[in-house]
mmCIF file with all atom_site columns, C-alpha atoms and ligand atoms in Angstrom:
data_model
loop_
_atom_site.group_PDB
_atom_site.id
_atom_site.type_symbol
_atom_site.label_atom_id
_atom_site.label_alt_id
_atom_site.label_comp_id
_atom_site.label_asym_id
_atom_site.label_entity_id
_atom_site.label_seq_id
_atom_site.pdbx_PDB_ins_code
_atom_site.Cartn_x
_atom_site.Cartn_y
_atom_site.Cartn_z
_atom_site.occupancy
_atom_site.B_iso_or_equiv
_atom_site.pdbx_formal_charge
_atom_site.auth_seq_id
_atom_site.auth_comp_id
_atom_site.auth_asym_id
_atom_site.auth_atom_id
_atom_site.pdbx_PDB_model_num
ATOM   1   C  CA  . UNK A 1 1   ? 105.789 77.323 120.775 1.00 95.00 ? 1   UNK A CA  1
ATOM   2   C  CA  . UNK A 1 2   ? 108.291 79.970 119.708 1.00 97.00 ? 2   UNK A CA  1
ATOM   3   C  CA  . UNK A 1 3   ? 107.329 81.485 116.374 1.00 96.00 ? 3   UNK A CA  1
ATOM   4   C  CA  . UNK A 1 4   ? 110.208 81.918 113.828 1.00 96.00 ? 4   UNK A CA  1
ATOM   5   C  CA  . UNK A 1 5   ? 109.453 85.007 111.652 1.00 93.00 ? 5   UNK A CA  1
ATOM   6   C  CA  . UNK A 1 6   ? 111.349 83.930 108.646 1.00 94.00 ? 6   UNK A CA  1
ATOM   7   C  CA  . UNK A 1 7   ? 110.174 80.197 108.123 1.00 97.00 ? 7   UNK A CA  1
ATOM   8   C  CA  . UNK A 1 8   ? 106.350 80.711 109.925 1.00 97.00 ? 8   UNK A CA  1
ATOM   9   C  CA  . UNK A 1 9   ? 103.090 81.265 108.299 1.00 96.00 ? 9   UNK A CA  1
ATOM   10  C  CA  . UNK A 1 10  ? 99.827  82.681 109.233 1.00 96.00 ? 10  UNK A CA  1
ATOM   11  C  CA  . UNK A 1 11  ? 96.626  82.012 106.959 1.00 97.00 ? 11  UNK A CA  1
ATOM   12  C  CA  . UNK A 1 12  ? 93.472  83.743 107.670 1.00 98.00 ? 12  UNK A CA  1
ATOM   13  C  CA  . UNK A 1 13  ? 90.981  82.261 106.082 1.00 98.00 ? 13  UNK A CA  1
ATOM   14  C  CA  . UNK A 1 14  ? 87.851  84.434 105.251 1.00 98.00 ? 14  UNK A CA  1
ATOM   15  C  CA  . UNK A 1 15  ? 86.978  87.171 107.828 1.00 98.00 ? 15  UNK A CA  1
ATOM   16  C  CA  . UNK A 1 16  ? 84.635  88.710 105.601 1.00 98.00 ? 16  UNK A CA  1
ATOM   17  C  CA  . UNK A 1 17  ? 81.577  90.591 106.632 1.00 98.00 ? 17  UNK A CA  1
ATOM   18  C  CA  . UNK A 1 18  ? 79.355  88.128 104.731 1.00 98.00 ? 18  UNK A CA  1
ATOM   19  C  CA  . UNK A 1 19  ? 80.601  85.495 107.266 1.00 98.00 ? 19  UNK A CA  1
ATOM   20  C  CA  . UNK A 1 20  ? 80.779  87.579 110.232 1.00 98.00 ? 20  UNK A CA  1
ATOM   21  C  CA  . UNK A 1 21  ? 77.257  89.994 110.079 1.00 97.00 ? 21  UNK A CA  1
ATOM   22  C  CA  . UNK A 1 22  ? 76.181  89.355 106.405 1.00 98.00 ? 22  UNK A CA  1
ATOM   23  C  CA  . UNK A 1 23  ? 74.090  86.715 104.856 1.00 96.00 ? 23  UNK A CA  1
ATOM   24  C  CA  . UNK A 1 24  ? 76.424  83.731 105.750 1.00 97.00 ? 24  UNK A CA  1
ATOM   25  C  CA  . UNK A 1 25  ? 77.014  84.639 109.182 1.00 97.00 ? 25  UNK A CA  1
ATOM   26  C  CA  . UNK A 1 26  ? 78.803  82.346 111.167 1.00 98.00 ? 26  UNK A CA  1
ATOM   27  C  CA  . UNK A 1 27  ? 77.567  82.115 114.571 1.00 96.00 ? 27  UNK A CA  1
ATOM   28  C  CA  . UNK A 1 28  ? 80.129  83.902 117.636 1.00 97.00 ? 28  UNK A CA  1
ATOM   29  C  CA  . UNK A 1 29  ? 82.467  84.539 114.391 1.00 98.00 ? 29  UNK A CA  1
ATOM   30  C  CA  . UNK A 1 30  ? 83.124  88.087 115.279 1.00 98.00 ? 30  UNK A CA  1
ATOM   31  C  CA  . UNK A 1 31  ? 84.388  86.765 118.916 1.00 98.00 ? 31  UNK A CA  1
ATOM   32  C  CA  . UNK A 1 32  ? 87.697  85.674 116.942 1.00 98.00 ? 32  UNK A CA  1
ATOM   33  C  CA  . UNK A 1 33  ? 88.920  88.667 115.127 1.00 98.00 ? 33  UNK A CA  1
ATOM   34  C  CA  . UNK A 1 34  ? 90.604  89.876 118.366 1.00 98.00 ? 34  UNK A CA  1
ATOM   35  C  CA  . UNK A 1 35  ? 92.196  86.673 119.376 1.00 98.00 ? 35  UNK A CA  1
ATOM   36  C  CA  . UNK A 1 36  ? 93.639  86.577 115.566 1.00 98.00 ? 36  UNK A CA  1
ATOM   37  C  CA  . UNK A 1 37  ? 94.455  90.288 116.106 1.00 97.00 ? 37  UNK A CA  1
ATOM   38  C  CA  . UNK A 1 38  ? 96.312  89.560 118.692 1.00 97.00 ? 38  UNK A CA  1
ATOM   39  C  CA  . UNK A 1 39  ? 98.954  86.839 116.637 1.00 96.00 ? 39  UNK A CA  1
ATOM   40  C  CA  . UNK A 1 40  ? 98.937  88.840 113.635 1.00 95.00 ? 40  UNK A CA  1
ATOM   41  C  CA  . UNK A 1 41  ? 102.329 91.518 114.919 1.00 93.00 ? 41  UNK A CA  1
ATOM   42  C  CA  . UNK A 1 42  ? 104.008 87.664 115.433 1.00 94.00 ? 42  UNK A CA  1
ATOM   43  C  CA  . UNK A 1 43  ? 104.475 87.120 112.204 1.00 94.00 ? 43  UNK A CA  1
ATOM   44  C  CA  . UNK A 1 44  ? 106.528 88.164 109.218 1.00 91.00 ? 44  UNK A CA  1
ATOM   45  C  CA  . UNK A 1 45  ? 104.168 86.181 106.379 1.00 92.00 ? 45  UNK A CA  1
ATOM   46  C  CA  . UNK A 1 46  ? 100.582 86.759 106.768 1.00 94.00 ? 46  UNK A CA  1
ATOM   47  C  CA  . UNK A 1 47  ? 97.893  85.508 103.985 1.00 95.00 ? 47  UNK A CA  1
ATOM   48  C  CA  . UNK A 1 48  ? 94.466  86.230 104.109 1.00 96.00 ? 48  UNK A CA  1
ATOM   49  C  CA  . UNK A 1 49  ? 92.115  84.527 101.940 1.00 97.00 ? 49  UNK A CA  1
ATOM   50  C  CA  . UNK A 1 50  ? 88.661  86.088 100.398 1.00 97.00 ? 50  UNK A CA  1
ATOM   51  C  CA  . UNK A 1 51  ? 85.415  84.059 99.479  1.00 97.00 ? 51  UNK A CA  1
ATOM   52  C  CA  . UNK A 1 52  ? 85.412  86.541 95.826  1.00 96.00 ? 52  UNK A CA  1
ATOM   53  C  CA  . UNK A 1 53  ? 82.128  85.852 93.711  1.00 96.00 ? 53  UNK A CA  1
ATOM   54  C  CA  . UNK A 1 54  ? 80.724  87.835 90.587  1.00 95.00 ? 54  UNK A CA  1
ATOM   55  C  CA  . UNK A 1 55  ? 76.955  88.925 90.705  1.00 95.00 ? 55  UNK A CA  1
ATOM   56  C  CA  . UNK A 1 56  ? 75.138  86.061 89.754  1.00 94.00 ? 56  UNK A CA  1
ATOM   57  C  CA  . UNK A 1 57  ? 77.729  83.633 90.223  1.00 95.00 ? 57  UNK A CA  1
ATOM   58  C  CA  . UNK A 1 58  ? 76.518  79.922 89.523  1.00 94.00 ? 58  UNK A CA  1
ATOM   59  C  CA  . UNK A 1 59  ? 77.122  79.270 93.845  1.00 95.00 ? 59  UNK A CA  1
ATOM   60  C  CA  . UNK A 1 60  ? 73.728  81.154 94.390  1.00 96.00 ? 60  UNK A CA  1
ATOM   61  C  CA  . UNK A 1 61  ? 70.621  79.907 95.231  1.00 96.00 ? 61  UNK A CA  1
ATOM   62  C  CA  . UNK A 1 62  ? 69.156  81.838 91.985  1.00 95.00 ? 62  UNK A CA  1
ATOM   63  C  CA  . UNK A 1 63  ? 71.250  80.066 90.038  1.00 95.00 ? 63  UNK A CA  1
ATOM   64  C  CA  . UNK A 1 64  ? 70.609  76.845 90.943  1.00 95.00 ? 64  UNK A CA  1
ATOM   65  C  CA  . UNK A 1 65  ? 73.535  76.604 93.649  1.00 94.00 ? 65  UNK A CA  1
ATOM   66  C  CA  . UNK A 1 66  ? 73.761  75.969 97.397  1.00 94.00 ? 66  UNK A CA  1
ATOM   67  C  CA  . UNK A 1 67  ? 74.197  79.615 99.003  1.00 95.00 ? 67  UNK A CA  1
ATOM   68  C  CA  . UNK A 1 68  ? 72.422  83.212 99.467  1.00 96.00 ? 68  UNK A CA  1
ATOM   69  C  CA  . UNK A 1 69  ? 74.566  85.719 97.864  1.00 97.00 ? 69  UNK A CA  1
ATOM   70  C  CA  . UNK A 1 70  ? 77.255  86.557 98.720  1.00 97.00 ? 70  UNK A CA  1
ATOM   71  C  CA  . UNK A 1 71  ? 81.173  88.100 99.192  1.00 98.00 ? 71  UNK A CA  1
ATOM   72  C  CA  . UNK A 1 72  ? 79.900  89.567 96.097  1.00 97.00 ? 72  UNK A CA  1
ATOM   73  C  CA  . UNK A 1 73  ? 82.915  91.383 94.780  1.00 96.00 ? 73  UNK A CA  1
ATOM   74  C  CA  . UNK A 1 74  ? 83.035  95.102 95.399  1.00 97.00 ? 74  UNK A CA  1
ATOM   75  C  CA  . UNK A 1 75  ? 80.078  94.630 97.965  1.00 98.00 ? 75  UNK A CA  1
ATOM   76  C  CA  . UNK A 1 76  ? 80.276  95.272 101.556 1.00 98.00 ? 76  UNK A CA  1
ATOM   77  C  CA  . UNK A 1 77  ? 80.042  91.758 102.331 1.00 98.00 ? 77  UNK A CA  1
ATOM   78  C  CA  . UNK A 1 78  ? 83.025  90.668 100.440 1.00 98.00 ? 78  UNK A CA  1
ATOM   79  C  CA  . UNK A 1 79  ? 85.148  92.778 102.295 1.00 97.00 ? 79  UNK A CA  1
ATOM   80  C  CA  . UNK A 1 80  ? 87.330  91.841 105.268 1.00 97.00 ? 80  UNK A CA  1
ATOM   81  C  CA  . UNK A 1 81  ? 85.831  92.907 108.887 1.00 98.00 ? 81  UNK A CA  1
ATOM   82  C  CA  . UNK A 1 82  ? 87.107  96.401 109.271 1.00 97.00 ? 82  UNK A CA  1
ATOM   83  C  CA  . UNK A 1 83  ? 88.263  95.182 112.659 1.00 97.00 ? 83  UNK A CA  1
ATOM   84  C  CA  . UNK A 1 84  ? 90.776  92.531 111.651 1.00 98.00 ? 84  UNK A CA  1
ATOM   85  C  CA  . UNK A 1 85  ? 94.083  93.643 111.325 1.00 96.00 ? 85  UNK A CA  1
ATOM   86  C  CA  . UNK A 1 86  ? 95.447  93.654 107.882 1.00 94.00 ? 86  UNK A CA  1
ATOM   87  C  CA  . UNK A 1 87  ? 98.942  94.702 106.965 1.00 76.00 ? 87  UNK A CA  1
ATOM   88  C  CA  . UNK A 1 88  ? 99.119  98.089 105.713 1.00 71.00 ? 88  UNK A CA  1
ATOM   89  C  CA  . UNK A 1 89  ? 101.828 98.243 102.533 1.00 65.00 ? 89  UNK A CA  1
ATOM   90  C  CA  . UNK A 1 90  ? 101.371 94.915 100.300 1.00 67.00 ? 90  UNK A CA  1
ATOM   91  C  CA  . UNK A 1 91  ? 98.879  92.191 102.191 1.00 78.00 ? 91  UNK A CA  1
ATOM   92  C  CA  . UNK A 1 92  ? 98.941  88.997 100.548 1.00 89.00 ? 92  UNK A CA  1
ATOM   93  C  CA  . UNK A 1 93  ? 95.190  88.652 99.587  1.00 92.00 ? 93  UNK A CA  1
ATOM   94  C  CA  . UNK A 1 94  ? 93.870  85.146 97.871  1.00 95.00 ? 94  UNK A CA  1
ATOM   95  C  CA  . UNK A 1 95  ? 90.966  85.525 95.837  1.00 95.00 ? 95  UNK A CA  1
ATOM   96  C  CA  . UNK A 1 96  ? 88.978  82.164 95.841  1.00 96.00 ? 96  UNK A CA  1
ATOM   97  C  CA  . UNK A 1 97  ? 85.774  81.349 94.161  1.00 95.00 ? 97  UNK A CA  1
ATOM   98  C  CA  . UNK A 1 98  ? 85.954  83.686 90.869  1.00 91.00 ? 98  UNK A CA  1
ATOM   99  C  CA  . UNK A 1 99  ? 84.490  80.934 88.715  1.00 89.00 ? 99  UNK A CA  1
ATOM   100 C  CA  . UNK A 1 100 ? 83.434  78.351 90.483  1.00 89.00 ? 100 UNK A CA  1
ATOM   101 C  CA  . UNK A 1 101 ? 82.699  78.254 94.401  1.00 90.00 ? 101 UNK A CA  1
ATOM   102 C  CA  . UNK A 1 102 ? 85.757  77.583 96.348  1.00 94.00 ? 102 UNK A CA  1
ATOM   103 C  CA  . UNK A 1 103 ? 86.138  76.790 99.850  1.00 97.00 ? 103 UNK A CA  1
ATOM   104 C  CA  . UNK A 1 104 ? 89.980  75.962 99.978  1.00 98.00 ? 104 UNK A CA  1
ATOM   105 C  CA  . UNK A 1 105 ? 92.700  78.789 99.981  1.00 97.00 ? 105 UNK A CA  1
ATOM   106 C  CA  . UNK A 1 106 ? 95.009  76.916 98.049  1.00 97.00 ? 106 UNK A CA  1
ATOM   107 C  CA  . UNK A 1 107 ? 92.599  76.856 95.230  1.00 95.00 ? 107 UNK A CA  1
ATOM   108 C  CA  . UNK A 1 108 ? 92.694  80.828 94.926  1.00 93.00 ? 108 UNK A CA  1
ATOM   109 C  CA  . UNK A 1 109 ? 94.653  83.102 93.255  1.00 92.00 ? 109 UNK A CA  1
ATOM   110 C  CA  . UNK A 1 110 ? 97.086  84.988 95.065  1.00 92.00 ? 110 UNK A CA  1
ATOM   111 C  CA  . UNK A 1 111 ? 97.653  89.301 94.818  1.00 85.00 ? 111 UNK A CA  1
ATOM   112 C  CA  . UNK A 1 112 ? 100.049 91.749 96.237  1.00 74.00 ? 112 UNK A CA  1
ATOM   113 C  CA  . UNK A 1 113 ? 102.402 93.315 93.862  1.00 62.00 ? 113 UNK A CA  1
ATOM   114 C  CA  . UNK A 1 114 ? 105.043 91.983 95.432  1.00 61.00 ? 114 UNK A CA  1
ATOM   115 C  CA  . UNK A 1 115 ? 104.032 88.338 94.612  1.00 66.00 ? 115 UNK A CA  1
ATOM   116 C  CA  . UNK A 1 116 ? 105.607 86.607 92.142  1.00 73.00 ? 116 UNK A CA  1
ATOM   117 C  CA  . UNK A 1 117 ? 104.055 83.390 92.372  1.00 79.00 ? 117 UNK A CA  1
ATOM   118 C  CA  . UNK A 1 118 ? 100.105 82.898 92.129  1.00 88.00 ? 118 UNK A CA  1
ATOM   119 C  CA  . UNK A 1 119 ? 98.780  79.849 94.710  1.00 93.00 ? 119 UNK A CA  1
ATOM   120 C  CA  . UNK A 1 120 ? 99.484  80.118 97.713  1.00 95.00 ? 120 UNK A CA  1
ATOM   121 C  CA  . UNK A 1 121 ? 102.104 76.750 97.668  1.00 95.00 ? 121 UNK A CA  1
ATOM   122 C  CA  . UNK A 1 122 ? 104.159 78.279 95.454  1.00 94.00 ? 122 UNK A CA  1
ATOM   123 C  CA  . UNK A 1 123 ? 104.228 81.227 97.209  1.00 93.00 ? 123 UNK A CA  1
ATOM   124 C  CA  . UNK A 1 124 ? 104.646 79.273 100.602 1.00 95.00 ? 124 UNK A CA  1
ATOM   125 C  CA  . UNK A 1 125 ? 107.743 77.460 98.484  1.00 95.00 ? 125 UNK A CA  1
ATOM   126 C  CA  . UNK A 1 126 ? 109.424 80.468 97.603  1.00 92.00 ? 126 UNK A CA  1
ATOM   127 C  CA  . UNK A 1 127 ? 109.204 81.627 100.830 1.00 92.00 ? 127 UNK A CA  1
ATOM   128 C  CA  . UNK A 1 128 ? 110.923 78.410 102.697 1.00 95.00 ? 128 UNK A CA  1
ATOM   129 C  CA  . UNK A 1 129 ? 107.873 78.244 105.006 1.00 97.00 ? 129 UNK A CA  1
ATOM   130 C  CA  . UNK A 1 130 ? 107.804 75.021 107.024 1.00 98.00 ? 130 UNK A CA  1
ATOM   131 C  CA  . UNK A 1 131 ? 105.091 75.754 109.655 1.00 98.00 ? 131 UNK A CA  1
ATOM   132 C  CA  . UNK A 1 132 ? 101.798 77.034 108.673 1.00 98.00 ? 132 UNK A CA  1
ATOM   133 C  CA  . UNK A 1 133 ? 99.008  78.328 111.169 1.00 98.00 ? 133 UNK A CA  1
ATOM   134 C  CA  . UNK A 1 134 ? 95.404  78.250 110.056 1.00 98.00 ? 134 UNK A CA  1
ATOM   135 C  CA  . UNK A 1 135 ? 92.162  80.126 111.628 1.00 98.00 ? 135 UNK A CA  1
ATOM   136 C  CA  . UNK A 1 136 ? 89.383  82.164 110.087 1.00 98.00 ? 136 UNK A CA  1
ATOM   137 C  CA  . UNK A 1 137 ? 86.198  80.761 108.849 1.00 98.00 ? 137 UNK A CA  1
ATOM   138 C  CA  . UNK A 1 138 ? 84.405  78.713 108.546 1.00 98.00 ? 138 UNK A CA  1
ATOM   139 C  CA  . UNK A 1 139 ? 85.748  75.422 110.890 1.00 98.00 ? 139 UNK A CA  1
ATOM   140 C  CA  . UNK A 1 140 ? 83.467  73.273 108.682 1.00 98.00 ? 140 UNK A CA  1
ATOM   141 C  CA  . UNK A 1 141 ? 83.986  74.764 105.049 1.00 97.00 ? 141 UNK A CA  1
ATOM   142 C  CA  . UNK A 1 142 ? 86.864  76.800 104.157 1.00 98.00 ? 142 UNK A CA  1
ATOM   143 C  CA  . UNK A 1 143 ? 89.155  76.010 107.204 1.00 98.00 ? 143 UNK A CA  1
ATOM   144 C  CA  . UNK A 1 144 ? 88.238  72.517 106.677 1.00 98.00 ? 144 UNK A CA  1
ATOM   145 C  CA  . UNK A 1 145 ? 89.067  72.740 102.640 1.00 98.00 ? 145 UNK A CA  1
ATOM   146 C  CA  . UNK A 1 146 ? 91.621  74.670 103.233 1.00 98.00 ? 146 UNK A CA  1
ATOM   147 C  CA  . UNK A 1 147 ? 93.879  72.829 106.085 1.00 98.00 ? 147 UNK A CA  1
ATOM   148 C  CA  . UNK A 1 148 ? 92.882  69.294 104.124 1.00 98.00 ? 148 UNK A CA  1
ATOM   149 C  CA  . UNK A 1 149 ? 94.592  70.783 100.613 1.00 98.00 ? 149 UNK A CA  1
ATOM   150 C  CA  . UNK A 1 150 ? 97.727  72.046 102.983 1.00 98.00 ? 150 UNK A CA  1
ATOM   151 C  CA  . UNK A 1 151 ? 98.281  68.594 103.842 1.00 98.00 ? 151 UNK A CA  1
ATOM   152 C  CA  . UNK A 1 152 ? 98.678  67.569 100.324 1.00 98.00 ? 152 UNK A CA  1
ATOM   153 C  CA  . UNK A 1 153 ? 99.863  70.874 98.375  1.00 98.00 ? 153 UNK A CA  1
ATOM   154 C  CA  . UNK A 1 154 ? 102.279 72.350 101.448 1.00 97.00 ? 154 UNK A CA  1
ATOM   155 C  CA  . UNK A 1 155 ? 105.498 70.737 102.198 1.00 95.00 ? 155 UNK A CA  1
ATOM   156 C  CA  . UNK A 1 156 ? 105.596 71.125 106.422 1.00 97.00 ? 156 UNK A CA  1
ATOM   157 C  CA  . UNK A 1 157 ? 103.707 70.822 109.566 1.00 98.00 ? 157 UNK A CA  1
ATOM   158 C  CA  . UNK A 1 158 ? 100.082 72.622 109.308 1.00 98.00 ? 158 UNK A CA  1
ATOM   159 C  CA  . UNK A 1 159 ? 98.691  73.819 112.659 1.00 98.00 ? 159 UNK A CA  1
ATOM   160 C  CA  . UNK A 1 160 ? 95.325  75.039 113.545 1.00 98.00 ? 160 UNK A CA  1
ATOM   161 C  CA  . UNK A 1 161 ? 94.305  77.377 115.363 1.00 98.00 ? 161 UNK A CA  1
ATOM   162 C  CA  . UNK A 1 162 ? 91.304  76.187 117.849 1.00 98.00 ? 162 UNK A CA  1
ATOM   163 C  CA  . UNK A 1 163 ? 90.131  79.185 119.477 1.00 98.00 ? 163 UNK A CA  1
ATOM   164 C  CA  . UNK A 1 164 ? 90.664  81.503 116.191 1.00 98.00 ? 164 UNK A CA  1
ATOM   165 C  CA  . UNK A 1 165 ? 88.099  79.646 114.177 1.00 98.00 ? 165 UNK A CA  1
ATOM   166 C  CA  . UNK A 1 166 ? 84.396  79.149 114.137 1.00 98.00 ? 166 UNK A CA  1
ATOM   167 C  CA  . UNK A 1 167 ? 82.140  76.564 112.847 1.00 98.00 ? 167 UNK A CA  1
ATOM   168 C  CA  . UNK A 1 168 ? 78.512  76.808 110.851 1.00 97.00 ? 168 UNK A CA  1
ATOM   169 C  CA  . UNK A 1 169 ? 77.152  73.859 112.525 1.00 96.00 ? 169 UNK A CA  1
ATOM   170 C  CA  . UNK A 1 170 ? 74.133  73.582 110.197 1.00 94.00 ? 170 UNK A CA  1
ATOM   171 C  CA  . UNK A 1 171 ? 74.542  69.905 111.938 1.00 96.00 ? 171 UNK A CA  1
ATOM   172 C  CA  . UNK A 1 172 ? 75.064  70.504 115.462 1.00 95.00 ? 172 UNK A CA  1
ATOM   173 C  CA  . UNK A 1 173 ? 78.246  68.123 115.078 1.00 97.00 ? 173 UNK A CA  1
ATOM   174 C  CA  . UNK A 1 174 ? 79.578  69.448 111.436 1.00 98.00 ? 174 UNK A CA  1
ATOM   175 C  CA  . UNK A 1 175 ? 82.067  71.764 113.668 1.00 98.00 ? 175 UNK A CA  1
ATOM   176 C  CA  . UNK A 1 176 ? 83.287  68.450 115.910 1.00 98.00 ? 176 UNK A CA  1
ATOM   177 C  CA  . UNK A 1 177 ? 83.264  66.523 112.765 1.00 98.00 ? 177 UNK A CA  1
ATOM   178 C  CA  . UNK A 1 178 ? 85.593  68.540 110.937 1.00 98.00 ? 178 UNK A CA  1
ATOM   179 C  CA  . UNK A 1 179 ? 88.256  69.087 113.329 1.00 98.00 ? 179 UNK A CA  1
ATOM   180 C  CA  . UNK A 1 180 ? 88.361  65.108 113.804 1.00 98.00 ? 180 UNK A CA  1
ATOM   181 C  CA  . UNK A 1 181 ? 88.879  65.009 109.998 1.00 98.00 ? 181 UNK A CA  1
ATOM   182 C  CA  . UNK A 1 182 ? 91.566  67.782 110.252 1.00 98.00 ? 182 UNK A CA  1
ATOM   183 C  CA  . UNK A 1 183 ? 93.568  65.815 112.653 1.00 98.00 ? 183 UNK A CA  1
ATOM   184 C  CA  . UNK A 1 184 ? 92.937  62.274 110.782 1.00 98.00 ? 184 UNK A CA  1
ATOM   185 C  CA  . UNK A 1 185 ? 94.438  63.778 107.793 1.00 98.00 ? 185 UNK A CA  1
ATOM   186 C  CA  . UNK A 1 186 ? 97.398  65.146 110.086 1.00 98.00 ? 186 UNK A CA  1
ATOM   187 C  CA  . UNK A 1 187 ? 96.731  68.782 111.287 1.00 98.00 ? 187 UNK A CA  1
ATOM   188 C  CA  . UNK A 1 188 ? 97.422  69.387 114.479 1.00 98.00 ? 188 UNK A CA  1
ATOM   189 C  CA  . UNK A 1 189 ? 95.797  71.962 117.450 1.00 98.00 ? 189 UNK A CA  1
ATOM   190 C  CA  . UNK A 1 190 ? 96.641  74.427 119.108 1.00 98.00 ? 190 UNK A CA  1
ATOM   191 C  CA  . UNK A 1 191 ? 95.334  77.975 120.828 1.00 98.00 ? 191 UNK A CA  1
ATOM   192 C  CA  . UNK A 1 192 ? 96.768  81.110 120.137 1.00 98.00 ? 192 UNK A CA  1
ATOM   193 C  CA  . UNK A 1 193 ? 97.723  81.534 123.695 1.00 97.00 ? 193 UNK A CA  1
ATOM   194 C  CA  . UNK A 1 194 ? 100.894 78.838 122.798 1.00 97.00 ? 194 UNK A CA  1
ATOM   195 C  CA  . UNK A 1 195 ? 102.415 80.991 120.277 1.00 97.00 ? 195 UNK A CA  1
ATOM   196 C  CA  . UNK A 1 196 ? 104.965 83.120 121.618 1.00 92.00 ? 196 UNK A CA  1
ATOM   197 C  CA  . UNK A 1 197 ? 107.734 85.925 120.195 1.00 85.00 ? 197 UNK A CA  1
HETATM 198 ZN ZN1 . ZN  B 2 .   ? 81.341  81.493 98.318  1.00 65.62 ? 1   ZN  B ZN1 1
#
């Protein structure tokens, strides 16, 4: 599949050290930063998304909510892996989660001075994107969330990325599960390897 720089779309969804070596690790997730590295000079629009909590944010587990801290903003964890690429100038960086916990992209709030527009489908609007390619973390939470509200918010074809994503599995099938409900709802698949110049 040739990429087109001006109408393509590349999402990263949460490679942040919390889900890669921090207290939400995702198991084998640091085996996809270099197979996203290796997309990210292929295109012109690049998004990356960031799990962004307060201290005692109502998602915590001493709060009453489902998670150990964490991607507490301005902590170590919240930060992206040092080792994914990230475009130097003006990234487009999606803050999700600031009041309430979050696991779709589309439901964040989108930075970058050069932004104009603040969720990520009116960005994607402005831009004229009409493919959009998906990967990060995790398969079975924020991909999931975040490839399911694409469907409905984006206006063109949403692809995922199968061997630049990475799945919990707290049940052994969650991982399998998800990418079944991904494609029911009209994503398709495909590895990075497909994507070409
Ligand atoms: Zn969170």
């Amino acid at each position: 599949m040739k990429i087109n720089k001006d109408t393509d779309a590349l999402l990263v969804v949460d490679v942040q050290n919390d889900f890669i070596t921090g207290s939400l690790a995702v198991p084998n997730a640091v085996d996809i930063i270099p197979v996203i590295n290796s997309i990210i000079p292929k295109f012109t629009t690049i998004i990356y998304s960031a799990d962004s909590h307060i201290k005692d944010h109502p998602s915590f587990q001493a709060q009453g909510g489902p998670w150990p801290d964490h991607c507490v903003i301005g902590s170590f964890g919240h930060r992206l892996h040092k080792d994914l690429l990230v475009r130097t100038g003006n990234p487009v960086i999606v803050h999700k989660g600031l009041k309430e916990e979050a696991y779709s992209a589309f439901s964040g709030l989108v930075t970058g001075e050069l932004n104009t527009e603040k969720t990520v489908e009116g960005l994607l609007r402005t831009l004229g994107t009409k493919r959009l390619f998906i990967c990060g973390l995790a398969t079975d939470y924020c991909v999931k969330a975040t490839v399911l509200d694409a469907l409905k918010l984006f206006d063109g074809e949403v692809y995922v990325l199968l061997n630049a994503v990475r799945s919990v599995d707290i049940n052994k099938t969650d991982g399998i599960r998800a990418i079944d409900e991904m494609g029911e709802a009209g994503a398709m698949f495909i590895a990075t390897s497909d994507l070409e110049d």
